JSON list of C-alpha atoms and ligand atoms in Angstrom, two decimals:
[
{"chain": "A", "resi": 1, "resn": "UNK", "atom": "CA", "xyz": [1.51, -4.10, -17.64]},
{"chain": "A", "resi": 2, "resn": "UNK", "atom": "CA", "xyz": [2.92, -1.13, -15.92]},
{"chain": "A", "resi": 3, "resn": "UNK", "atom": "CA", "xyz": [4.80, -1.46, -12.50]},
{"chain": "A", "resi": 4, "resn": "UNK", "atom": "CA", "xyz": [4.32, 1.18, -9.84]},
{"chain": "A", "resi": 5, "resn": "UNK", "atom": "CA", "xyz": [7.21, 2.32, -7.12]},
{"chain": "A", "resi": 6, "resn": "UNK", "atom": "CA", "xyz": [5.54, 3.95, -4.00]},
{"chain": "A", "resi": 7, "resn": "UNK", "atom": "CA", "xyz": [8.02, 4.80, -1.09]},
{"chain": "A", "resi": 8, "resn": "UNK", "atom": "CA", "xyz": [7.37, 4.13, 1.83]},
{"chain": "A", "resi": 9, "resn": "UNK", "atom": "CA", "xyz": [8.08, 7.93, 3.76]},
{"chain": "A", "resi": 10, "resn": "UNK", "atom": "CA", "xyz": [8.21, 5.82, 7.16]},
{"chain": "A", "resi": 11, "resn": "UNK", "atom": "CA", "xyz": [11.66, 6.06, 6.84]},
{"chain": "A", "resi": 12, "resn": "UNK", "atom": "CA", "xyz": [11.63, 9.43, 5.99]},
{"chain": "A", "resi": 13, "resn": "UNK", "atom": "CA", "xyz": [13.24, 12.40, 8.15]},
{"chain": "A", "resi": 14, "resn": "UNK", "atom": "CA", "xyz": [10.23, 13.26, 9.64]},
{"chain": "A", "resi": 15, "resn": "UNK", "atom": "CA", "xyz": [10.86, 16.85, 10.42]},
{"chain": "A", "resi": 16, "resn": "UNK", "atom": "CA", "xyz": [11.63, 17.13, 7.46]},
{"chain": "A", "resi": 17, "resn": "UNK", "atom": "CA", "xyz": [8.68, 15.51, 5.22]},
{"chain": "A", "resi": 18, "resn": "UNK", "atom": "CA", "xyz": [7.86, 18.46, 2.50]},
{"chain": "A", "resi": 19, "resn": "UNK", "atom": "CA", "xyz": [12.14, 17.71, 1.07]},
{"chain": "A", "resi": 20, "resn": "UNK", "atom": "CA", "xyz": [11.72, 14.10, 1.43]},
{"chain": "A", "resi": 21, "resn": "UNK", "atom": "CA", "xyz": [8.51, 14.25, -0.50]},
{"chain": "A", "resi": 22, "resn": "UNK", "atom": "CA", "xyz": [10.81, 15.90, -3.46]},
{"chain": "A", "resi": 23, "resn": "UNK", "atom": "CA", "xyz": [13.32, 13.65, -3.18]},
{"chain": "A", "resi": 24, "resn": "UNK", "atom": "CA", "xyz": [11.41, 11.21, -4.07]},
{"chain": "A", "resi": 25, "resn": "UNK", "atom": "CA", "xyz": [9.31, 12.40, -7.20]},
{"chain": "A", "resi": 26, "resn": "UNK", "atom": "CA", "xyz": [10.36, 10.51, -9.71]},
{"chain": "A", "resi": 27, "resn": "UNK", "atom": "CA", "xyz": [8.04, 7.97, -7.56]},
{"chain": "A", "resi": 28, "resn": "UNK", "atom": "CA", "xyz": [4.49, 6.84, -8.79]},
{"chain": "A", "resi": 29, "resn": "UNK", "atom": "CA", "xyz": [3.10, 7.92, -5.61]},
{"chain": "A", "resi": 30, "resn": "UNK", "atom": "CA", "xyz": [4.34, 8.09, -1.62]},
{"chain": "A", "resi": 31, "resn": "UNK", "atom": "CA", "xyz": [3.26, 5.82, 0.71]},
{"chain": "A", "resi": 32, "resn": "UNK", "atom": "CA", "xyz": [1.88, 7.25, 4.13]},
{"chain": "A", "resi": 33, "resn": "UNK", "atom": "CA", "xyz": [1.77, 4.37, 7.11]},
{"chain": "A", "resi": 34, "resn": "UNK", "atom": "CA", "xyz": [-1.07, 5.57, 9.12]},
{"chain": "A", "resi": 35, "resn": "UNK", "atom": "CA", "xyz": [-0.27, 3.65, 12.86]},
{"chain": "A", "resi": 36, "resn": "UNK", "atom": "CA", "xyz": [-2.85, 4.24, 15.95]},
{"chain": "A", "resi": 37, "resn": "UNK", "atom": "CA", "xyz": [-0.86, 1.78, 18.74]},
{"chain": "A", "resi": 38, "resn": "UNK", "atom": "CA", "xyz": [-4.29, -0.50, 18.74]},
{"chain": "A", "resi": 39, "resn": "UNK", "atom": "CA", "xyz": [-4.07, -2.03, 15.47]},
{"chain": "A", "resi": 40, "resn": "UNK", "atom": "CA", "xyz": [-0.41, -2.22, 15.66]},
{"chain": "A", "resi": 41, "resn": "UNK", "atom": "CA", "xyz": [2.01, -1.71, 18.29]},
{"chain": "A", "resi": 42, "resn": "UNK", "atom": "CA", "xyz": [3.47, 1.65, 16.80]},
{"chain": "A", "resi": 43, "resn": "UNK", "atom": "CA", "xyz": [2.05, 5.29, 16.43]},
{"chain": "A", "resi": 44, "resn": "UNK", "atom": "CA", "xyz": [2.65, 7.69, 13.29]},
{"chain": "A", "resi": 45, "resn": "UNK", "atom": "CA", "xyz": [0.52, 10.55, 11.55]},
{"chain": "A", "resi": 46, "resn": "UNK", "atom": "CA", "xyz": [-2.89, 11.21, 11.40]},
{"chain": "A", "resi": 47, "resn": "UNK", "atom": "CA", "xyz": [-5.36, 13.30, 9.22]},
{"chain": "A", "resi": 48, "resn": "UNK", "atom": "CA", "xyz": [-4.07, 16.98, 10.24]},
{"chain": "A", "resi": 49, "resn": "UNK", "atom": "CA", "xyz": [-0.65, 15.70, 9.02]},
{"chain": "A", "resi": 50, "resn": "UNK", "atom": "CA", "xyz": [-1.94, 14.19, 6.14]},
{"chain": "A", "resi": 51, "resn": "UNK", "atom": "CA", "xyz": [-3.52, 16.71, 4.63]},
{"chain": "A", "resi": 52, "resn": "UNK", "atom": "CA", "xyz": [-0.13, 18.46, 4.84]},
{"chain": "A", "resi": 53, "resn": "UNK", "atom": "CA", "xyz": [1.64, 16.39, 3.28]},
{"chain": "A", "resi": 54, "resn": "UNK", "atom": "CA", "xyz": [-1.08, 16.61, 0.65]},
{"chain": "A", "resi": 55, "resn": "UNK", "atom": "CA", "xyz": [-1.09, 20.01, 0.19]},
{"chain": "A", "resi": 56, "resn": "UNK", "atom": "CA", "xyz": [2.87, 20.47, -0.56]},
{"chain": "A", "resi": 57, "resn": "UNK", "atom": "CA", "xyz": [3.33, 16.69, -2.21]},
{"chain": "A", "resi": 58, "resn": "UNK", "atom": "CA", "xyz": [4.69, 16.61, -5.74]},
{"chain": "A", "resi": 59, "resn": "UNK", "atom": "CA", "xyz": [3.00, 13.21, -6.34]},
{"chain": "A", "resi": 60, "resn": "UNK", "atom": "CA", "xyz": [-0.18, 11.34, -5.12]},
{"chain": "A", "resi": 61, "resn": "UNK", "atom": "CA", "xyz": [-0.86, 10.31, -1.91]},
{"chain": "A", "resi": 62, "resn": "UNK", "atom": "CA", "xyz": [-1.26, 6.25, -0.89]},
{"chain": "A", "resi": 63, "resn": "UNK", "atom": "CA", "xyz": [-2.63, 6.14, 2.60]},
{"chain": "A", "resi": 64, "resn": "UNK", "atom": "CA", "xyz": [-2.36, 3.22, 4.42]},
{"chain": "A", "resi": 65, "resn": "UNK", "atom": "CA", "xyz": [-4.55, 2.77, 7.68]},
{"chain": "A", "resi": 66, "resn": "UNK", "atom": "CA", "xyz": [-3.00, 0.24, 9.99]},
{"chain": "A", "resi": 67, "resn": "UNK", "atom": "CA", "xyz": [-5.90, 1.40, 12.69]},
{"chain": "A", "resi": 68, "resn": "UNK", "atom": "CA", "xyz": [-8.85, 0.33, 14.62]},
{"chain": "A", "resi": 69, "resn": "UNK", "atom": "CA", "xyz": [-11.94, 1.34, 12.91]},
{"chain": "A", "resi": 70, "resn": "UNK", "atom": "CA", "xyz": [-11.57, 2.64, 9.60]},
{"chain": "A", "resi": 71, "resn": "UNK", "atom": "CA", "xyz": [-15.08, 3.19, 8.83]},
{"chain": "A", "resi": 72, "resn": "UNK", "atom": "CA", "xyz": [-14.33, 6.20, 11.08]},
{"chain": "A", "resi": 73, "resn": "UNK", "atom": "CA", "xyz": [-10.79, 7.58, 9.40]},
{"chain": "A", "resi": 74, "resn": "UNK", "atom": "CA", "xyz": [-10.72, 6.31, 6.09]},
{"chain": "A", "resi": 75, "resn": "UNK", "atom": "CA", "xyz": [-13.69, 8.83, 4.33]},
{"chain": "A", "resi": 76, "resn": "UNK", "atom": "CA", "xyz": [-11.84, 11.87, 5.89]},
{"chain": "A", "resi": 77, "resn": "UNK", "atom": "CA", "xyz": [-8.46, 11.14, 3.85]},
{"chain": "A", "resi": 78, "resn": "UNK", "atom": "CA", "xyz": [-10.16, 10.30, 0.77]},
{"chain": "A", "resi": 79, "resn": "UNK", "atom": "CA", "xyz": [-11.94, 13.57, 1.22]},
{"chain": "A", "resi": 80, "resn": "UNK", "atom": "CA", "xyz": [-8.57, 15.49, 1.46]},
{"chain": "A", "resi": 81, "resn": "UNK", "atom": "CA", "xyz": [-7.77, 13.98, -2.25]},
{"chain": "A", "resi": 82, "resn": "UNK", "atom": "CA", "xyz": [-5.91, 11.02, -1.29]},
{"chain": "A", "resi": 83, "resn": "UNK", "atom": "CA", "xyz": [-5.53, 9.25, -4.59]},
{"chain": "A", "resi": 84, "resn": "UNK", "atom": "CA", "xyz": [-5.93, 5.53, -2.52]},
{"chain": "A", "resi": 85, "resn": "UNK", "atom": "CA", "xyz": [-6.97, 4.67, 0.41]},
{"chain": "A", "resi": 86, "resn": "UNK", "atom": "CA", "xyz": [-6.07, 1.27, 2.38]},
{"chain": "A", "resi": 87, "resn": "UNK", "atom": "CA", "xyz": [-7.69, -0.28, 5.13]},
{"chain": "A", "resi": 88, "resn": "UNK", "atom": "CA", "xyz": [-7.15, -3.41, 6.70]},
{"chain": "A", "resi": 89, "resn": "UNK", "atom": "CA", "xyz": [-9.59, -6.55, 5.86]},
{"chain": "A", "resi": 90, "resn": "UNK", "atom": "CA", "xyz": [-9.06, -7.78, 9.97]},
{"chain": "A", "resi": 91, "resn": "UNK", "atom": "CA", "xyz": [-9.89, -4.28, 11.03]},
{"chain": "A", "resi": 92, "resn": "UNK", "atom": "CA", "xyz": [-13.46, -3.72, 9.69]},
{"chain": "A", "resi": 93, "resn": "UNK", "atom": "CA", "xyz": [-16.21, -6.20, 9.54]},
{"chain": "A", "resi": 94, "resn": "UNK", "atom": "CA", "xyz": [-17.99, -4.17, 6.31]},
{"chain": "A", "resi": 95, "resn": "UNK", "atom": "CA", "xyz": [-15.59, -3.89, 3.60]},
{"chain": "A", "resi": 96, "resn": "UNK", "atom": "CA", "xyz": [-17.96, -3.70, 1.05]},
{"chain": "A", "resi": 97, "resn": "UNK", "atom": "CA", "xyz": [-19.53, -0.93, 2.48]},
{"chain": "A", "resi": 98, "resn": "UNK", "atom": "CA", "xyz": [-16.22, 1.21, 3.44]},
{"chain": "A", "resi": 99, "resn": "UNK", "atom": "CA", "xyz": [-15.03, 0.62, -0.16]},
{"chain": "A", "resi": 100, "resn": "UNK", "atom": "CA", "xyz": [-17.87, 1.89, -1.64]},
{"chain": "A", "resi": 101, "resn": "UNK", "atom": "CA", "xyz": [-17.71, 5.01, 0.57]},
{"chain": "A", "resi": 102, "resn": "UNK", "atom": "CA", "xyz": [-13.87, 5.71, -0.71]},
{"chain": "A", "resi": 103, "resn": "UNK", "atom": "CA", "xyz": [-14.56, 5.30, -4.69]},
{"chain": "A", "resi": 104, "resn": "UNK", "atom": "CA", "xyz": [-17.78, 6.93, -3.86]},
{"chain": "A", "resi": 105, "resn": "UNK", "atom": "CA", "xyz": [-15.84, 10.26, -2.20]},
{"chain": "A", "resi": 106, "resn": "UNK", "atom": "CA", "xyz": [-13.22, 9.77, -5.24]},
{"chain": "A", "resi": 107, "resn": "UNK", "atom": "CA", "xyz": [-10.21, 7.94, -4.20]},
{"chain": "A", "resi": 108, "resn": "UNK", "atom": "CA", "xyz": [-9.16, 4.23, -4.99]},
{"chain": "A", "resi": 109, "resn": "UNK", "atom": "CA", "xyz": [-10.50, 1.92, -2.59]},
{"chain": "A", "resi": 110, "resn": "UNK", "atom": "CA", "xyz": [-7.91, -0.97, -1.21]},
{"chain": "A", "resi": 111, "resn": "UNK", "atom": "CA", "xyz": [-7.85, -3.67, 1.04]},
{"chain": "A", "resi": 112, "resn": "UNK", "atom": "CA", "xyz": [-4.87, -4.79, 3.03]},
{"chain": "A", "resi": 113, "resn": "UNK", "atom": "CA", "xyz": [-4.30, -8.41, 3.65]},
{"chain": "A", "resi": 114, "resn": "UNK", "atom": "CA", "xyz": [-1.95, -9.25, 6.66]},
{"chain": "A", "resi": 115, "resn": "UNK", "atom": "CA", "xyz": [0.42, -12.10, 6.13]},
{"chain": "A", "resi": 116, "resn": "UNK", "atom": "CA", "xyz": [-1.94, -14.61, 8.23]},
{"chain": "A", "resi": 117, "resn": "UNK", "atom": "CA", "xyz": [-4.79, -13.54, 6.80]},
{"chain": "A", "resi": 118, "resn": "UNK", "atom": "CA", "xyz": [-6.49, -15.44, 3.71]},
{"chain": "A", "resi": 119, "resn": "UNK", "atom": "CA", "xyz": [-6.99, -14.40, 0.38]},
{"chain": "A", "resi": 120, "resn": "UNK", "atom": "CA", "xyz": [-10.17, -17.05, -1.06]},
{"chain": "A", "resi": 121, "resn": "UNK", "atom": "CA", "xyz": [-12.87, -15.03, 1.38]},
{"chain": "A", "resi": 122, "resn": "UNK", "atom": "CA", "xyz": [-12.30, -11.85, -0.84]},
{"chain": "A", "resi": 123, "resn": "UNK", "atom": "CA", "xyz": [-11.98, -13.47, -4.60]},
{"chain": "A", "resi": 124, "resn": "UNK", "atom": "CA", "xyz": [-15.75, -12.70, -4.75]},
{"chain": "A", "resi": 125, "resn": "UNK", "atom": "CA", "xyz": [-16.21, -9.22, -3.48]},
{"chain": "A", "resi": 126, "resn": "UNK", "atom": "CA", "xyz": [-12.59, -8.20, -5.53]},
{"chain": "A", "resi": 127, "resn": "UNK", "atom": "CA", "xyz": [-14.56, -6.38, -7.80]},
{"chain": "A", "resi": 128, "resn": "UNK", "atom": "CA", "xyz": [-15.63, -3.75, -4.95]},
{"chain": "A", "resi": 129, "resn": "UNK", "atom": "CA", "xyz": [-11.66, -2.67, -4.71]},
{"chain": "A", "resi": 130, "resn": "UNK", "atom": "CA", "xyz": [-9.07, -0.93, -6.56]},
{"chain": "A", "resi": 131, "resn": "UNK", "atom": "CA", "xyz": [-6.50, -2.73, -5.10]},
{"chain": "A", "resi": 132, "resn": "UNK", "atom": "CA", "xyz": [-5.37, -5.40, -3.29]},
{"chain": "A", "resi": 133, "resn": "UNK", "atom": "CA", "xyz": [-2.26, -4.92, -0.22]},
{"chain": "A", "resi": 134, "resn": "UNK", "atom": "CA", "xyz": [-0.43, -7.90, 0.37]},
{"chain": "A", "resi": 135, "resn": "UNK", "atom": "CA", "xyz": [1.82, -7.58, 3.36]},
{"chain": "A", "resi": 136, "resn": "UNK", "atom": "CA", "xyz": [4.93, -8.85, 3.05]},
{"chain": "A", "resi": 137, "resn": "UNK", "atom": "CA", "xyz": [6.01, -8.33, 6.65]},
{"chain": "A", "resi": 138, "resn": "UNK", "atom": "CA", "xyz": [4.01, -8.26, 10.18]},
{"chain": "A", "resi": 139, "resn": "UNK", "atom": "CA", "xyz": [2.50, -4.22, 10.07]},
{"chain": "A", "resi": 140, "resn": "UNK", "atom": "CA", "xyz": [4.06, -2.06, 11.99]},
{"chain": "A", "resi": 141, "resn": "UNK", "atom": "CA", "xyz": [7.42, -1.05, 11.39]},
{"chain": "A", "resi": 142, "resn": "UNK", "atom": "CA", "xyz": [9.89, -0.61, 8.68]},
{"chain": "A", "resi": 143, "resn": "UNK", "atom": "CA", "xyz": [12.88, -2.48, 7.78]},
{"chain": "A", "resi": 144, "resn": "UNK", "atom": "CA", "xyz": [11.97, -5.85, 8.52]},
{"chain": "A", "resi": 145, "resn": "UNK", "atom": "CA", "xyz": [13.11, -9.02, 6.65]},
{"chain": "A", "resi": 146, "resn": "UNK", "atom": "CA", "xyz": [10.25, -10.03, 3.46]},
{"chain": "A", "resi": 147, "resn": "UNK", "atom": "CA", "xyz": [7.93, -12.98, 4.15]},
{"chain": "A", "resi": 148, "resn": "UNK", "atom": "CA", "xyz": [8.27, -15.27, 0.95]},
{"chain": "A", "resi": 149, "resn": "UNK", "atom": "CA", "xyz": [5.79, -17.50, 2.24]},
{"chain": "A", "resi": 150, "resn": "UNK", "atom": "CA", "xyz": [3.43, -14.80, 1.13]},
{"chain": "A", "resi": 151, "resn": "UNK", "atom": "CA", "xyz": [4.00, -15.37, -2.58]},
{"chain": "A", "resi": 152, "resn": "UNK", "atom": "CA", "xyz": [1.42, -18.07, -2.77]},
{"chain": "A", "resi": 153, "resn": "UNK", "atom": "CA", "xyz": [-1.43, -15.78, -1.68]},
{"chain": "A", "resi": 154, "resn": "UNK", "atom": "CA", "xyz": [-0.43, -13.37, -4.61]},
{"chain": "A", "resi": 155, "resn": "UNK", "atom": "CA", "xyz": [-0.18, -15.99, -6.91]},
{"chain": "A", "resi": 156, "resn": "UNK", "atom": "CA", "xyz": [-3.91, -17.08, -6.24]},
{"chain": "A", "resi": 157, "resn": "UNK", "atom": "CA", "xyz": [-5.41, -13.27, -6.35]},
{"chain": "A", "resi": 158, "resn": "UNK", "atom": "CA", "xyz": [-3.27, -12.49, -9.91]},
{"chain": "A", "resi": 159, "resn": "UNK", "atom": "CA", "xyz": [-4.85, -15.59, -10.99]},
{"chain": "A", "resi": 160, "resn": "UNK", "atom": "CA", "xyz": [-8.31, -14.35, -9.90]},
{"chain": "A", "resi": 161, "resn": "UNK", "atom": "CA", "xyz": [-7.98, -11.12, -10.95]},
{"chain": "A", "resi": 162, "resn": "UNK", "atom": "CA", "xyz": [-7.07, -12.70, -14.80]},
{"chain": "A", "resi": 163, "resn": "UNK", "atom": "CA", "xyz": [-9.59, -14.94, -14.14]},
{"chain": "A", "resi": 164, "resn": "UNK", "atom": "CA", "xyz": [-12.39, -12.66, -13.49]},
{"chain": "A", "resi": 165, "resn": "UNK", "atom": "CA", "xyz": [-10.88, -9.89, -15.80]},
{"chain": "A", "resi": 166, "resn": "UNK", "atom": "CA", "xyz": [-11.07, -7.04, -13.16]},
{"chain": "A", "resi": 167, "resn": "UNK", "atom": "CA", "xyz": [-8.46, -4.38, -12.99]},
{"chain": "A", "resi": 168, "resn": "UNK", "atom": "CA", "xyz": [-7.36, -4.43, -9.32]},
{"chain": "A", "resi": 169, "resn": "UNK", "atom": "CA", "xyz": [-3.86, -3.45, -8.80]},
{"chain": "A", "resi": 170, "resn": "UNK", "atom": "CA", "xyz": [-1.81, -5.86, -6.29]},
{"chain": "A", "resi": 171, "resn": "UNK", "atom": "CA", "xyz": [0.17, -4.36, -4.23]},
{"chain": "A", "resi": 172, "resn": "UNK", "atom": "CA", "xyz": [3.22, -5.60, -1.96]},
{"chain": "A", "resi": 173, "resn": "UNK", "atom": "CA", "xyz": [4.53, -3.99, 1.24]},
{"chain": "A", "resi": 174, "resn": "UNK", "atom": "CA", "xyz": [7.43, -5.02, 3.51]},
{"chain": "A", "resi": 175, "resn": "UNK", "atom": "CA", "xyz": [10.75, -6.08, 3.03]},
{"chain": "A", "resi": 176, "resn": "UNK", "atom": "CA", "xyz": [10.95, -5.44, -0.73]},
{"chain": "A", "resi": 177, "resn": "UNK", "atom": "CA", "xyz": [14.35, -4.49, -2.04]},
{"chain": "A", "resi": 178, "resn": "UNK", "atom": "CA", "xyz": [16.24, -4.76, -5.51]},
{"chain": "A", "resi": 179, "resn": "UNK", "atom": "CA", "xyz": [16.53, -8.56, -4.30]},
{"chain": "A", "resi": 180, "resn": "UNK", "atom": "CA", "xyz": [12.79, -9.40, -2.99]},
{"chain": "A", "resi": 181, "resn": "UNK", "atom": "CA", "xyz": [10.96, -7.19, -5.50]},
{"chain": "A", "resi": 182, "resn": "UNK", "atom": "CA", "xyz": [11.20, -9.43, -8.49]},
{"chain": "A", "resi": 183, "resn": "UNK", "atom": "CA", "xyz": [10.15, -12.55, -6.21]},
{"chain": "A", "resi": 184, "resn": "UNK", "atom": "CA", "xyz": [7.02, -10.73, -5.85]},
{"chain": "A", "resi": 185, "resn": "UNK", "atom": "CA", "xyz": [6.28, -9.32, -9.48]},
{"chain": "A", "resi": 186, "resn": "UNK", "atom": "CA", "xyz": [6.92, -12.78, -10.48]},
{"chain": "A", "resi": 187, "resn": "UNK", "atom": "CA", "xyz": [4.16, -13.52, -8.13]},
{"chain": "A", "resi": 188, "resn": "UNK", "atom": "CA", "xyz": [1.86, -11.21, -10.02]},
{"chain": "A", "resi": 189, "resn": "UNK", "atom": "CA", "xyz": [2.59, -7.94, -7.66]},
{"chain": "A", "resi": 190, "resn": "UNK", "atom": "CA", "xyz": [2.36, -5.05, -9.77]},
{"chain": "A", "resi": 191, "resn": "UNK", "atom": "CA", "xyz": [2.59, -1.97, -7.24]},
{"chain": "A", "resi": 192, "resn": "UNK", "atom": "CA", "xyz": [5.97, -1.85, -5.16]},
{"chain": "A", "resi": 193, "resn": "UNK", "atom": "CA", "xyz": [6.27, 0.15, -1.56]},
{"chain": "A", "resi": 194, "resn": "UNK", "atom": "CA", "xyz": [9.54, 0.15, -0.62]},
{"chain": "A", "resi": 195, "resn": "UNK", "atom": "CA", "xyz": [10.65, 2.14, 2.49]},
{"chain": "A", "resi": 196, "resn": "UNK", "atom": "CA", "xyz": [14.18, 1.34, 4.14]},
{"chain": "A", "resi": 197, "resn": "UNK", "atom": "CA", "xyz": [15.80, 0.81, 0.50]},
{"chain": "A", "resi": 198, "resn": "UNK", "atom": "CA", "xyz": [14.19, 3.81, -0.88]},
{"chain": "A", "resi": 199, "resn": "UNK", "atom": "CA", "xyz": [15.81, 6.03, 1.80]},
{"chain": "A", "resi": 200, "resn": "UNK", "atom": "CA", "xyz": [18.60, 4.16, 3.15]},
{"chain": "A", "resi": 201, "resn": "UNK", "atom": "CA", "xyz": [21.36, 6.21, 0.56]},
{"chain": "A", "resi": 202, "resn": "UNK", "atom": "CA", "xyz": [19.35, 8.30, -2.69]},
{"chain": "A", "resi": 203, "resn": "UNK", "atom": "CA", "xyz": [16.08, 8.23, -2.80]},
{"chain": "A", "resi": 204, "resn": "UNK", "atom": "CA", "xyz": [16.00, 8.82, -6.69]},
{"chain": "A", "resi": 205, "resn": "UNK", "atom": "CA", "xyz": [19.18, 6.36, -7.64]},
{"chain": "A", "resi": 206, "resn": "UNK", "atom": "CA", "xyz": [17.03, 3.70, -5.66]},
{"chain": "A", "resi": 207, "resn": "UNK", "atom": "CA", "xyz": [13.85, 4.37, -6.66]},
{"chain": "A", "resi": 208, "resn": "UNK", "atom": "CA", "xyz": [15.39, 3.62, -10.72]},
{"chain": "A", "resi": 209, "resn": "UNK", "atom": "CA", "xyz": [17.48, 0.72, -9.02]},
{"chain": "A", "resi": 210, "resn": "UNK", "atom": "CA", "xyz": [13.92, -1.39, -8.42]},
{"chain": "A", "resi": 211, "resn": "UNK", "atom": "CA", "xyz": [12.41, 0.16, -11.20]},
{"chain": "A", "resi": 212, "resn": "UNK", "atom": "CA", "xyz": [14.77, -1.83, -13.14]},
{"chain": "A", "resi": 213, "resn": "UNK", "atom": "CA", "xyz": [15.02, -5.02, -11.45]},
{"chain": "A", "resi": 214, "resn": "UNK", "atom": "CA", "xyz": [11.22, -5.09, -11.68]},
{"chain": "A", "resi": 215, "resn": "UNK", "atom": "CA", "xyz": [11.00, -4.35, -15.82]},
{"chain": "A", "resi": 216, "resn": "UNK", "atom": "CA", "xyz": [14.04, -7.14, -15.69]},
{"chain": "A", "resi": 217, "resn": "UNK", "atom": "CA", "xyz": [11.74, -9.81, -14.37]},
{"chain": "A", "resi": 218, "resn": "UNK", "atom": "CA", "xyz": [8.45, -8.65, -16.11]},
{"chain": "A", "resi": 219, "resn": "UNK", "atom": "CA", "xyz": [5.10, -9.05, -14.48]},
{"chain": "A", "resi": 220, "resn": "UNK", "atom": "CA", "xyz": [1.89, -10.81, -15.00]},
{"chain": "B", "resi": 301, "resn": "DX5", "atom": "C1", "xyz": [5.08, -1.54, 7.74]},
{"chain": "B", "resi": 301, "resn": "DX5", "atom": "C2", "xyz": [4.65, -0.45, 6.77]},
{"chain": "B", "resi": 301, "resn": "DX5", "atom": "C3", "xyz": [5.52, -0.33, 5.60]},
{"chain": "B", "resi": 301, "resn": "DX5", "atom": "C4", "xyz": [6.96, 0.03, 5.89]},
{"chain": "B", "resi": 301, "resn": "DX5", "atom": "C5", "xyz": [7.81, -0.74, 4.92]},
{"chain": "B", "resi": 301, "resn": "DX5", "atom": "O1", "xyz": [4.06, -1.79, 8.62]},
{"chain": "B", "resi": 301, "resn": "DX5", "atom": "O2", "xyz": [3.34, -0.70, 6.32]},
{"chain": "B", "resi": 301, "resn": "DX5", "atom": "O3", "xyz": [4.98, 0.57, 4.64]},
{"chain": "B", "resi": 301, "resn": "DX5", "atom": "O4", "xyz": [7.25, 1.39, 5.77]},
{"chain": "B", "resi": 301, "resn": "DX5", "atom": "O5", "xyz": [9.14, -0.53, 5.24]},
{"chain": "B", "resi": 301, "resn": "DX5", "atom": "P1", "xyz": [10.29, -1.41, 4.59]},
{"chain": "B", "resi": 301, "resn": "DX5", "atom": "O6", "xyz": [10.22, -1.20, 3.11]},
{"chain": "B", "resi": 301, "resn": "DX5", "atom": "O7", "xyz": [11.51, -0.86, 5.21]},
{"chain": "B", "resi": 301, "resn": "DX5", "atom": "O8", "xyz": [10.01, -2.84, 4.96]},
{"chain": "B", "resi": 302, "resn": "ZN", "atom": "ZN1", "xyz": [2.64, 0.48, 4.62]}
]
C-alpha cells in the first residue's frame, strides 16, 4: 500500500508561502489548515489565498476546513482544483450531500473526525468519501503533543474499510513525527500531515526522515 507525506504549511513562513511550497516538493501533496475563529479558536487563509497558493504550487493542494459551514466554502476550493477537500463531520449536518458536491466538482471528498468524535456513525456512509481525517490533536494549532488514544478509532475504520473493500484513504493529523508516525500506520493510517517536524530544520531531509520510518513499520 503506498504511504502519503503531506506537510502541514501551518508552520510555514507565511510571507513567504510560494519558497516554502518548493521546499517541500518532494511531498505527496501540502496541507492548507483553513481556520475561521468559530470552529476553532485560531484564524488562517481563506479562498483568495488559496487559489494562490494553487496557482504557483509544485504539488497538489489538501485543503482542510476547520470552519463553520462548509456547505458554503468547501465547493469554491474544489472549484479552484484543489485535489481534496476536508470538512469537518461536527461542522455540517449533510455530509452526504457536501461530499457528493466535492467529487461531483472534481476533487476528493474527506471527512475530518475530531478526537472526541466517533467513528461507528460513518462506517455506513464511508463509501460517499475519499478519505477519512483522523485528528490526532484538538484542531487548531500546530505543534501540539499526538493523542494515542486515537489509535483505536483508526484501527476500527482500517478494519471497515478492508471489510467493506472501499478505497478510502485514512489520514492522520497532529502531533505526528518520526516517533508517532509509525504508531499510527500501524494503526492502519496511510496518509501522513506533518507540520512542526516538516519545517522545524529541512523540509526535504524531514520529509525522507518519516518517509522512512513509515516504509520501516509497513502499513495495513
Ligand atoms: C491543527 C492542524 C494541523 C497542524 C499540524 O489543527 O490541522 O494540520 O498544522 O501541526 P503539527 O504537525 O505541528 O502538529
Ligand atoms: Zn490540518
Amino acid at each position: 500500500m503506498s504511504q502519503r507525506i503531506y506537510p502541514s504549511i501551518l508552520s510555514a513562513d507565511f510571507a513567504n508561502l510560494e519558497t516554502e511550497l518548493q521546499r517541500i516538493s518532494t511531498a505527496d501533496a501540502a496541507h492548507v489548515d483553513v481556520m475561521d475563529n468559530h470552529f476553532v479558536p485560531n484564524l488562517t487563509l481563506g479562498l483568495p489565498v488559496a487559489e494562490r497558493l494553487q496557482q504557483v504550487s509544485p504539488i497538489p493542494l489538501d485543503i482542510h476546513l476547520m470552519i463553520e459551514n462548509p456547505e458554503r466554502w468547501a465547493p469554491g476550493y474544489a472549484e479552484m482544483g484543489a485535489f481534496s477537500v476536508t470538512f469537518h463531520a461536527e461542522a455540517t449536518a449533510e455530509p452526504v450531500a457536501l461530499a457528493r458536491k466535492i467529487r461531483q466538482i472534481g476533487s476528493r471528498a474527506s471527512l475530518a473526525l475530531k478526537p472526541g468524535t466517533r467513528a461507528e456513525q460513518y462506517l455506513d456512509i464511508l463509501g460517499e468519501f475519499d478519505q477519512i481525517l483522523v485528528m490526532t490533536v484538538e484542531p487548531g494549532f500546530g505543534g501540539q503533543k499526538f493523542m494515542a488514544d486515537t489509535m483505536p478509532k483508526l484501527r476500527l475504520l482500517n478494519d471497515a474499510r478492508k471489510r467493506l473493500e472501499i478505497d478510502v484513504w485514512l489520514q492522520v493529523d497532529g502531533g505526528i513525527t518520526a516517533d508517532t508516525i509509525t504508531a499510527a500506520a500501524e494503526a492502519g493510517a496511510d496518509t501522513f500531515v506533518a507540520g512542526s517536524s516538516v519545517f522545524g530544520g529541512v523540509p526535504a531531509d524531514n520529509i525522507a526522515t518519516l518517509r522512512e520510518a513509515v516504509r520501516a513499520h509497513g502499513g495495513h
